[in-house]
Short mmCIF file of C-alpha atoms and ligand atoms in Angstrom, two decimals:
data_model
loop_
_atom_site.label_atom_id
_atom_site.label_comp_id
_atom_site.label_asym_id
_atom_site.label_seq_id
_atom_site.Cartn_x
_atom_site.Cartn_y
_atom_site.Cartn_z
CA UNK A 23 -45.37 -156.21 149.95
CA UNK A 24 -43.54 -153.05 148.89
CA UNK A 25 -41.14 -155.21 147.84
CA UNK A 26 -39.09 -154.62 144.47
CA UNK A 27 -40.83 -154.43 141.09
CA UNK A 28 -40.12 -157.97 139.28
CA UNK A 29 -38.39 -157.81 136.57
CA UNK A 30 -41.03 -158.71 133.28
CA UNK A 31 -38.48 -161.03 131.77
CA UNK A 32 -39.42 -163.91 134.34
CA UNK A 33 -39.03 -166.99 133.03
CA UNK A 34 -41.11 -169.38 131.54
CA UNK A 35 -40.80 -172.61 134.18
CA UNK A 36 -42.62 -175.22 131.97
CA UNK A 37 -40.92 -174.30 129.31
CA UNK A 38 -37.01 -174.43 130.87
CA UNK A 39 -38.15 -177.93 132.18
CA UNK A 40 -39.64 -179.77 129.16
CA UNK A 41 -36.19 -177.97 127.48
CA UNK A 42 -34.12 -179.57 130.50
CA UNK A 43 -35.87 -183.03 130.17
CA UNK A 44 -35.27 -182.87 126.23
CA UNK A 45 -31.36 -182.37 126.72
CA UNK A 46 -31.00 -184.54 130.28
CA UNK A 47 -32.86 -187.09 127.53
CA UNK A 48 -30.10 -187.22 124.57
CA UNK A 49 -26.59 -188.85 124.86
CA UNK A 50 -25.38 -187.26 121.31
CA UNK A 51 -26.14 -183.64 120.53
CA UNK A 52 -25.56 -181.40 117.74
CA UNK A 53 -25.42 -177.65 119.04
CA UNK A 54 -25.62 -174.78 116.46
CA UNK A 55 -26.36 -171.27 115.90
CA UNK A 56 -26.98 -168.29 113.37
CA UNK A 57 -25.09 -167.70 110.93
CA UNK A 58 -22.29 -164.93 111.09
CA UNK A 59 -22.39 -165.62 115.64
CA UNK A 60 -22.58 -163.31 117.71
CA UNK A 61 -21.25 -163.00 121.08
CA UNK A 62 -24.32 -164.15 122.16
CA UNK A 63 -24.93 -166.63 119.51
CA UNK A 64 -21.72 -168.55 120.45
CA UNK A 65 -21.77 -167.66 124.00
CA UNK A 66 -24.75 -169.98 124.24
CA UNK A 67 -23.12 -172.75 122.17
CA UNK A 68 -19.81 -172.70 124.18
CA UNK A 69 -21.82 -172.69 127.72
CA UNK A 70 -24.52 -175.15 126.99
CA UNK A 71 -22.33 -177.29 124.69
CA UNK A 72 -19.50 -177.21 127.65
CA UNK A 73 -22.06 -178.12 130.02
CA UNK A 74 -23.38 -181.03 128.15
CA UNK A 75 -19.63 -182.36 127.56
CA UNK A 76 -19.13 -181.55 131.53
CA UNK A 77 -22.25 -184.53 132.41
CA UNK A 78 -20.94 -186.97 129.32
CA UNK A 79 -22.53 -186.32 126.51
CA UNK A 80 -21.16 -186.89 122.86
CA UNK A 81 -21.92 -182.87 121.83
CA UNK A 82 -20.96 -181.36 118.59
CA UNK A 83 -20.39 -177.61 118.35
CA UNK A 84 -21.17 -176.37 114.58
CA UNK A 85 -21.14 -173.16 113.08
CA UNK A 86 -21.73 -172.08 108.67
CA UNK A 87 -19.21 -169.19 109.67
CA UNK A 88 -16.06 -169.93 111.17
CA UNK A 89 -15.31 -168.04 114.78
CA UNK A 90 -14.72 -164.64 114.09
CA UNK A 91 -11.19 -164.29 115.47
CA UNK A 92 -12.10 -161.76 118.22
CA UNK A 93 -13.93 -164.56 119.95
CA UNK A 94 -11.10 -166.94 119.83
CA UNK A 95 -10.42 -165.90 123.56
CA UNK A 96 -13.56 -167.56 124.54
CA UNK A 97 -13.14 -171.10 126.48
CA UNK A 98 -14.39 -174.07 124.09
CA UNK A 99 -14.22 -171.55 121.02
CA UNK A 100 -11.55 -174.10 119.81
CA UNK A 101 -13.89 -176.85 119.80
CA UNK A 102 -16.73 -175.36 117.27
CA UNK A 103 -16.26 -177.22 113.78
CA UNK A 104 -17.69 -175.63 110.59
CA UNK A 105 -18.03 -179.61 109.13
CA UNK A 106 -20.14 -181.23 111.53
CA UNK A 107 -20.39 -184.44 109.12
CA UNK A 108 -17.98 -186.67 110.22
CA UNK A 109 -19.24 -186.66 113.48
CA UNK A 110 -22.65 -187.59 112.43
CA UNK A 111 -23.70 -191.20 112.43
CA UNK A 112 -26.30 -192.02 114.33
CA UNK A 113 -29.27 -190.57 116.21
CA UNK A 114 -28.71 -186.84 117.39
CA UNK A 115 -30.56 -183.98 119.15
CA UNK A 116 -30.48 -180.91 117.03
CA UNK A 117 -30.21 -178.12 119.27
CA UNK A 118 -30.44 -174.43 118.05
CA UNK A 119 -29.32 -171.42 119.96
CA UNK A 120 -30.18 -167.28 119.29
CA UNK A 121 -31.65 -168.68 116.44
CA UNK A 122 -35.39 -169.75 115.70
CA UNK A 123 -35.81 -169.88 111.68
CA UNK A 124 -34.19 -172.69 109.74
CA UNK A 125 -32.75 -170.54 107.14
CA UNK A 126 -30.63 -168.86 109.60
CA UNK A 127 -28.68 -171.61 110.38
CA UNK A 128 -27.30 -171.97 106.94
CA UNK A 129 -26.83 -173.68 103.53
CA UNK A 130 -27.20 -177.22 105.89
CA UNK A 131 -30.25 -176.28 107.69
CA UNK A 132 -32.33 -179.38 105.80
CA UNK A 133 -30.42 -181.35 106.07
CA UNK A 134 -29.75 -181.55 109.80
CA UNK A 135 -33.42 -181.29 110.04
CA UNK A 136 -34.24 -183.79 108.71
CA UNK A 137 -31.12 -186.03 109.91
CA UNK A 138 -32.23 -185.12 113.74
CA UNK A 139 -34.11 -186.83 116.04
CA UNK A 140 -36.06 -184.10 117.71
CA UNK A 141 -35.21 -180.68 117.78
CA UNK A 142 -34.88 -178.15 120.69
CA UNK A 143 -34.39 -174.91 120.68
CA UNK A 144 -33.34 -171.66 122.96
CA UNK A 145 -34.08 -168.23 121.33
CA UNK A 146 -35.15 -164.61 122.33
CA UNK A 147 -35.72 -163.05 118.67
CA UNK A 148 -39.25 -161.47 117.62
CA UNK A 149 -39.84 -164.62 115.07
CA UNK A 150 -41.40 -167.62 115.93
CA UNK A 151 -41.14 -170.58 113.75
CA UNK A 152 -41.88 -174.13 115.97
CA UNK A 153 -42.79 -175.82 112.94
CA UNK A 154 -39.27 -176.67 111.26
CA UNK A 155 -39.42 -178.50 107.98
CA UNK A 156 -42.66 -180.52 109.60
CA UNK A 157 -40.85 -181.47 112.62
CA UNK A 158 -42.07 -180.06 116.06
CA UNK A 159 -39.65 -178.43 118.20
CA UNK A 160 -39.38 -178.17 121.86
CA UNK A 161 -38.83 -174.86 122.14
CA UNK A 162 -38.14 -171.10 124.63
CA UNK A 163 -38.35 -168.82 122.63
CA UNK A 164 -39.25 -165.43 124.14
CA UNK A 165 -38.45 -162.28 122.76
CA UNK A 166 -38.25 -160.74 125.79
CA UNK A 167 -35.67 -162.10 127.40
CA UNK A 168 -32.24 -159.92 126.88
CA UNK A 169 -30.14 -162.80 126.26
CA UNK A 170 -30.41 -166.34 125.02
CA UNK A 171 -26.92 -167.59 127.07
CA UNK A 172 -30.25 -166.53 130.15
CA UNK A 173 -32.06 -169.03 128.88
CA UNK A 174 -29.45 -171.75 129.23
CA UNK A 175 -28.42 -170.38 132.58
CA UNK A 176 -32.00 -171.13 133.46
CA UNK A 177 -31.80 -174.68 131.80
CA UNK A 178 -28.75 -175.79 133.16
CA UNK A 179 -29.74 -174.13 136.79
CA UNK A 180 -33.11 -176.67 136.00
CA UNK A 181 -31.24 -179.83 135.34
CA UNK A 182 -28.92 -179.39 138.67
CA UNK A 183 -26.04 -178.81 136.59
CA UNK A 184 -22.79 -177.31 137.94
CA UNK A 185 -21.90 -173.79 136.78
CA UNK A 186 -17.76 -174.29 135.95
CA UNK A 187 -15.75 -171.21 135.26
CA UNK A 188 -15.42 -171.95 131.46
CA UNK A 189 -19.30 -171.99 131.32
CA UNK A 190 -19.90 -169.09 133.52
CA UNK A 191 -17.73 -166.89 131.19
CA UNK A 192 -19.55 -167.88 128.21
CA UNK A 193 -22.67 -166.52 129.68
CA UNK A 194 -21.38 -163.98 131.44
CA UNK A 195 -20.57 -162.99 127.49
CA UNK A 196 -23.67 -163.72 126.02
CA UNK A 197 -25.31 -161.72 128.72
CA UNK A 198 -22.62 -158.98 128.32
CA UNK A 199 -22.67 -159.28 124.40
CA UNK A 200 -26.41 -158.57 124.18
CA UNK A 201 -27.14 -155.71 126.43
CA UNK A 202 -24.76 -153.77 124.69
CA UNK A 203 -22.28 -154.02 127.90
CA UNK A 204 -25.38 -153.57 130.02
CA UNK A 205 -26.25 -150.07 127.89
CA UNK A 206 -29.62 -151.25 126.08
CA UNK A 207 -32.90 -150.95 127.19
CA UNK A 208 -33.48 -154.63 127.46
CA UNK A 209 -30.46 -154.50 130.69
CA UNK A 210 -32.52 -155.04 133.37
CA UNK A 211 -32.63 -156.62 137.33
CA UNK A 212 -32.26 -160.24 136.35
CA UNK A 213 -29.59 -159.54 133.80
CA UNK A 214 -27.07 -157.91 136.60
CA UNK A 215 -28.42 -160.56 138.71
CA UNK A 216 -27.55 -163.33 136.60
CA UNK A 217 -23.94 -161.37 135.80
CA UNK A 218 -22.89 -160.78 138.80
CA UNK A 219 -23.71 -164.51 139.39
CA UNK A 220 -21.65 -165.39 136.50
CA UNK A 221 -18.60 -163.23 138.34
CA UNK A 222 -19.71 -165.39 141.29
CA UNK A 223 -18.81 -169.02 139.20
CA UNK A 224 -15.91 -167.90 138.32
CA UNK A 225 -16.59 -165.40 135.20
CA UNK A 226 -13.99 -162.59 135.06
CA UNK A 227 -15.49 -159.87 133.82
CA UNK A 228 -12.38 -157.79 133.10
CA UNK A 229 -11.01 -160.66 131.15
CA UNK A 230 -13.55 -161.19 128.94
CA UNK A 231 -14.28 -157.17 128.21
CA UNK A 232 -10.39 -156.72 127.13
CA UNK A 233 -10.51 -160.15 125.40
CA UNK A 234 -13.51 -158.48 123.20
CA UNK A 235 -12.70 -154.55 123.15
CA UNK A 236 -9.42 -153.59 123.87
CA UNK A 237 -8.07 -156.05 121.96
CA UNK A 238 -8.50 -155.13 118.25
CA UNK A 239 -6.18 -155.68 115.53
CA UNK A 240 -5.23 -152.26 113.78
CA UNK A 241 -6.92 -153.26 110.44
CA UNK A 242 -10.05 -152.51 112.26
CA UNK A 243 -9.87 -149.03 113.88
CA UNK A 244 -8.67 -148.03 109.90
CA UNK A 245 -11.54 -149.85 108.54
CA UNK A 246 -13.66 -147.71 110.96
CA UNK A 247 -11.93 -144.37 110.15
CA UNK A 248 -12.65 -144.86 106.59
CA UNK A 249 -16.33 -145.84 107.55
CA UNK A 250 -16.92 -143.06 109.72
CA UNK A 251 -16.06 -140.53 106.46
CA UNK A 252 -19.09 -141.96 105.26
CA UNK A 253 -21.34 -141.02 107.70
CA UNK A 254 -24.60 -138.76 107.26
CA UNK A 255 -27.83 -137.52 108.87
CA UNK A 256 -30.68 -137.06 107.32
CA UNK A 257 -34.23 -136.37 108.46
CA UNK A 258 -33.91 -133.80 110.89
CA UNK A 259 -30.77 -136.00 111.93
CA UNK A 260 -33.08 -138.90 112.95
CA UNK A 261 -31.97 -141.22 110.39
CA UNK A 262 -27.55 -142.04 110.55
CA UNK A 263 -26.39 -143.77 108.06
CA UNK A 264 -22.74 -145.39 107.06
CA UNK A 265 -21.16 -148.00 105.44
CA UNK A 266 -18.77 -149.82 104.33
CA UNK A 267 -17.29 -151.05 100.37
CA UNK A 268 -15.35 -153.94 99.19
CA UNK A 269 -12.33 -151.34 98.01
CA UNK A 270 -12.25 -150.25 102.00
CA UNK A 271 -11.91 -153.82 103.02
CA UNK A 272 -9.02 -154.78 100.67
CA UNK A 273 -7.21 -151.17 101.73
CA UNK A 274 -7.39 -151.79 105.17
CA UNK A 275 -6.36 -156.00 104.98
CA UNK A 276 -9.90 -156.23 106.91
CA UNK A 277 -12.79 -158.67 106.73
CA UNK A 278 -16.06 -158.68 107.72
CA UNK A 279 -15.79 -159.61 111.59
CA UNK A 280 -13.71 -156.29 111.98
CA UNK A 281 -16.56 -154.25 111.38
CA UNK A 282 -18.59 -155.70 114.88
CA UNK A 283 -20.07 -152.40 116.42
CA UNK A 284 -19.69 -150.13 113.67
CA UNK A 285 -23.50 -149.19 113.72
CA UNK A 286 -22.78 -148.19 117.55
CA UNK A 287 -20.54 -145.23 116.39
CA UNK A 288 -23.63 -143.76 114.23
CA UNK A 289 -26.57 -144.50 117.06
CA UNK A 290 -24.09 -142.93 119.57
CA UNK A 291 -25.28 -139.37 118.01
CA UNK A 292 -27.59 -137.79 120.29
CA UNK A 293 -30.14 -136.40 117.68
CA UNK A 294 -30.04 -140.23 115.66
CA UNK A 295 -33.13 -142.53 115.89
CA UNK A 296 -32.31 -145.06 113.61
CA UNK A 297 -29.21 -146.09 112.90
CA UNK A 298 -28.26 -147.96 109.64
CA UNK A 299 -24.40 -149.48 108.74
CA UNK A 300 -24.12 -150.94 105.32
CA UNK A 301 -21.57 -153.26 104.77
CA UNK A 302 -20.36 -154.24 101.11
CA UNK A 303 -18.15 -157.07 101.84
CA UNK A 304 -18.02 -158.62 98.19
CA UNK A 305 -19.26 -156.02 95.40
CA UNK A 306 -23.02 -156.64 94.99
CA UNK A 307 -23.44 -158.58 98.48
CA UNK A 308 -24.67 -156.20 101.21
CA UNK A 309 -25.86 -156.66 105.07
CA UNK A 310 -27.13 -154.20 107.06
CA UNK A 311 -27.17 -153.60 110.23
CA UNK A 312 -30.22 -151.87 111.91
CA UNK A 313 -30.54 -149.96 115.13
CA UNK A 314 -33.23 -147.49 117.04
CA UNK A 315 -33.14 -145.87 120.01
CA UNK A 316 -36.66 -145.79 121.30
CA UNK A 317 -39.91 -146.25 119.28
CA UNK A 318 -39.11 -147.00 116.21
CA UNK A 319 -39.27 -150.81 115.64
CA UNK A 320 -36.19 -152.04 113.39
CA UNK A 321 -37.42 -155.68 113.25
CA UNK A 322 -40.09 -155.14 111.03
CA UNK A 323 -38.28 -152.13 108.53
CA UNK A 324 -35.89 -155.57 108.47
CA UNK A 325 -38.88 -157.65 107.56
CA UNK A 326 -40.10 -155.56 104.70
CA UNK A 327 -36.62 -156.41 103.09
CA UNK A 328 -36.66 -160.32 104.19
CA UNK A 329 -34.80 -159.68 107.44
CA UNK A 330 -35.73 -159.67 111.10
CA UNK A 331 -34.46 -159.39 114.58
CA UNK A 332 -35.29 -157.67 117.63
CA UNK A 333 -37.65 -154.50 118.31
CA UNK A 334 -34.38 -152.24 118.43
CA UNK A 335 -31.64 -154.43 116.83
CA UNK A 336 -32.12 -155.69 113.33
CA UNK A 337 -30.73 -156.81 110.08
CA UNK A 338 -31.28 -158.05 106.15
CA UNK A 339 -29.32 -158.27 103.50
CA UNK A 340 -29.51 -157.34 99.50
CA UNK A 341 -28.00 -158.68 96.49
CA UNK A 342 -26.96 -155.15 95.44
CA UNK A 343 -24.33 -152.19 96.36
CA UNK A 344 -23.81 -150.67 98.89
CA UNK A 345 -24.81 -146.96 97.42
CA UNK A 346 -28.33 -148.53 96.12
CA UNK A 347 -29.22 -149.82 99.50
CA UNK A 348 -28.35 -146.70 101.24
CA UNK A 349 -30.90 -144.98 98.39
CA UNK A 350 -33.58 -147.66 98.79
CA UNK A 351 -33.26 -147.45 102.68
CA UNK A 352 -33.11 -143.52 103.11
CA UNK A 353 -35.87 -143.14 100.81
CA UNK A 354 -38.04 -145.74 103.07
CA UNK A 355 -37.01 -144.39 106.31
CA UNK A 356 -37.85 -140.71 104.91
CA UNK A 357 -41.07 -142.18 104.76
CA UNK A 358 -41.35 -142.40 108.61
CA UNK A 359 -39.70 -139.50 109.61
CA UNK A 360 -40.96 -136.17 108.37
CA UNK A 361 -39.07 -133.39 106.69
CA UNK A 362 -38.57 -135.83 103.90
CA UNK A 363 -35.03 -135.65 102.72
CA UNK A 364 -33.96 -132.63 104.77
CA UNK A 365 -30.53 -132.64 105.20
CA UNK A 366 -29.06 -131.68 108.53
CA UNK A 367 -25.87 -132.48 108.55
MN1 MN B 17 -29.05 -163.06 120.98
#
């Protein structure tokens, strides 16, 4: 043929159907995601929950976390509730987005378990749990896919669905949101593809990158200056680390969902391999963010501290500060890069 090389991310066709028939099959739907939602997270919600409403189906949008406020641009963002229980009487499909573990949806994961009917569920992270609380799920999850707002495109493409401009920007973000702005190593053919489709429904892409970075409030970029003093190499520079404290927060009038990105500003060094933000947001309550560049696989480093994620993008958290993480970390990650504790910086 000598045709193009395919892209390795084609779908899974059995799977996008039997997830089609499950939706086409419910009239009331409960759409949710991980906790603290990313743009690809609520990207997914927003286009598959729009597109539900769109052929007339009773759909509930539900988040733990409350929209950050940067996404508050996004069409249907206004609709997400973080109660979903006075909408819920009667039989629903629980559908679950970026998100394949039951913890991860939050403190009312049980119970809208084992409130829900069946349970479907669209996901691209390295986990794999089908088996929620002894109910069966019908379930894509493939880790590598770049986005999960793909695998709705790919669902809603399935069911014969029309693509409207409100849900062609919310995947065009999810897609967007997930490849780093089409930087990582998981952009590839049928993302652009499926972008410049997006563009092609209606999608704007300048829009939606100044709705999410040129649009920050000033608290951030201060919160980030005072972050960035904190930054340090280690391990022949391999290992970047920086964080974040509780007193940096209240100086700056920031929360939490100002510090999206951060960890980019310490992988952006040329000589890092593994990038590490810790963020203190209430003293003795730390996430971290992970990141690597190439080889090194931040999903399970996550794992060892009851996290997860993807091969290059990761996270966990620890009931602890923010200095005794960055110890505990560095002193692990020493481990895998040689020259233990050399400092380079
Ligand atoms: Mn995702």
């Amino acid at each position: 043929m000598g045709g193009l090389k395919r892209d390795p991310a084609s779908r899974d066709m059995e799977a996008v159907r039997a997830v089609a028939d499950a939706l086409n099959a419910a009239d009331s739907l409960l759409l949710t995601c991980h906790v603290r939602p990313d743009g690809d997270a609520l990207g997914s919600v927003l286009a598959l929950g729009l597109a539900l409403k769109d052929a007339g189906r009773d759909v509930i949008m539900y988040t733990e976390d409350p929209v950050p406020e940067r996404f508050g641009f996004l069409p249907g963002s206004g609709l997400i509730t973080n109660d979903p229980e006075p909408y819920l009487s009667g039989e629903f499909t629980l559908v679950v987005l970026d998100c394949n573990e039951p913890a991860r949806i939050g403190s009312r994961a049980a119970d809208l378990i084992g409130r829900a009917s069946n349970i479907v569920m669209l996901d691209h992270h390295l986990t794999r749990v089908l088996d929620w609380n002894g109910k069966g799920t019908i379930a894509y999850v493939d880790s590598d896919v770049f986005a999960t707002g793909a695998i709705v495109y790919w669902v809603l493409e399935a069911l014969g669905w029309p693509v409207s401009e409100d849900v062609a920007s919310n995947i065009y973000l999810a897609i967007l949101s997930d490849t780093g702005c089409f930087c990582h190593s998981n952009t590839n053919e049928t993302a652009l593809e499926m972008a410049a489709r997006m563009v092609g429904y209606g999608a704007n892409p300048f829009k939606i990158a100044n709705g999410l970075f040129q649009n920050y409030p000033i608290r951030r970029q201060r919160l980030l200056g005072l972050a960035l003093k904190t930054l340090e190499l280690r391990g022949h520079g391999k290992i970047g680390l920086m964080q974040v404290t509780p007193e940096m927060f209240r100086a700056c009038g920031a929360d939490e969902s100002d510090t999206d990105d951060f960890v980019g500003y310490v992988r952006a060094i040329g000589t890092v391999e593994v990038a590490v933000f810790i963020k203190e947001v209430y003293s003795g309550q730390v996430y971290v963010s992970l990141r690597s560049k190439t080889s090194y696989n931040v999903a399970e480093l996550a794992q060892e501290f009851g996290g997860g994620g993807h091969f290059h993008a990761a996270g966990c958290r620890f009931p602890a500060s923010a200095d005794d993480v960055r110890g505990v970390l560095l002193e692990r990650l020493l481990k895998d890069f040689s020259g233990s504790g050399a400092v380079d910086d």
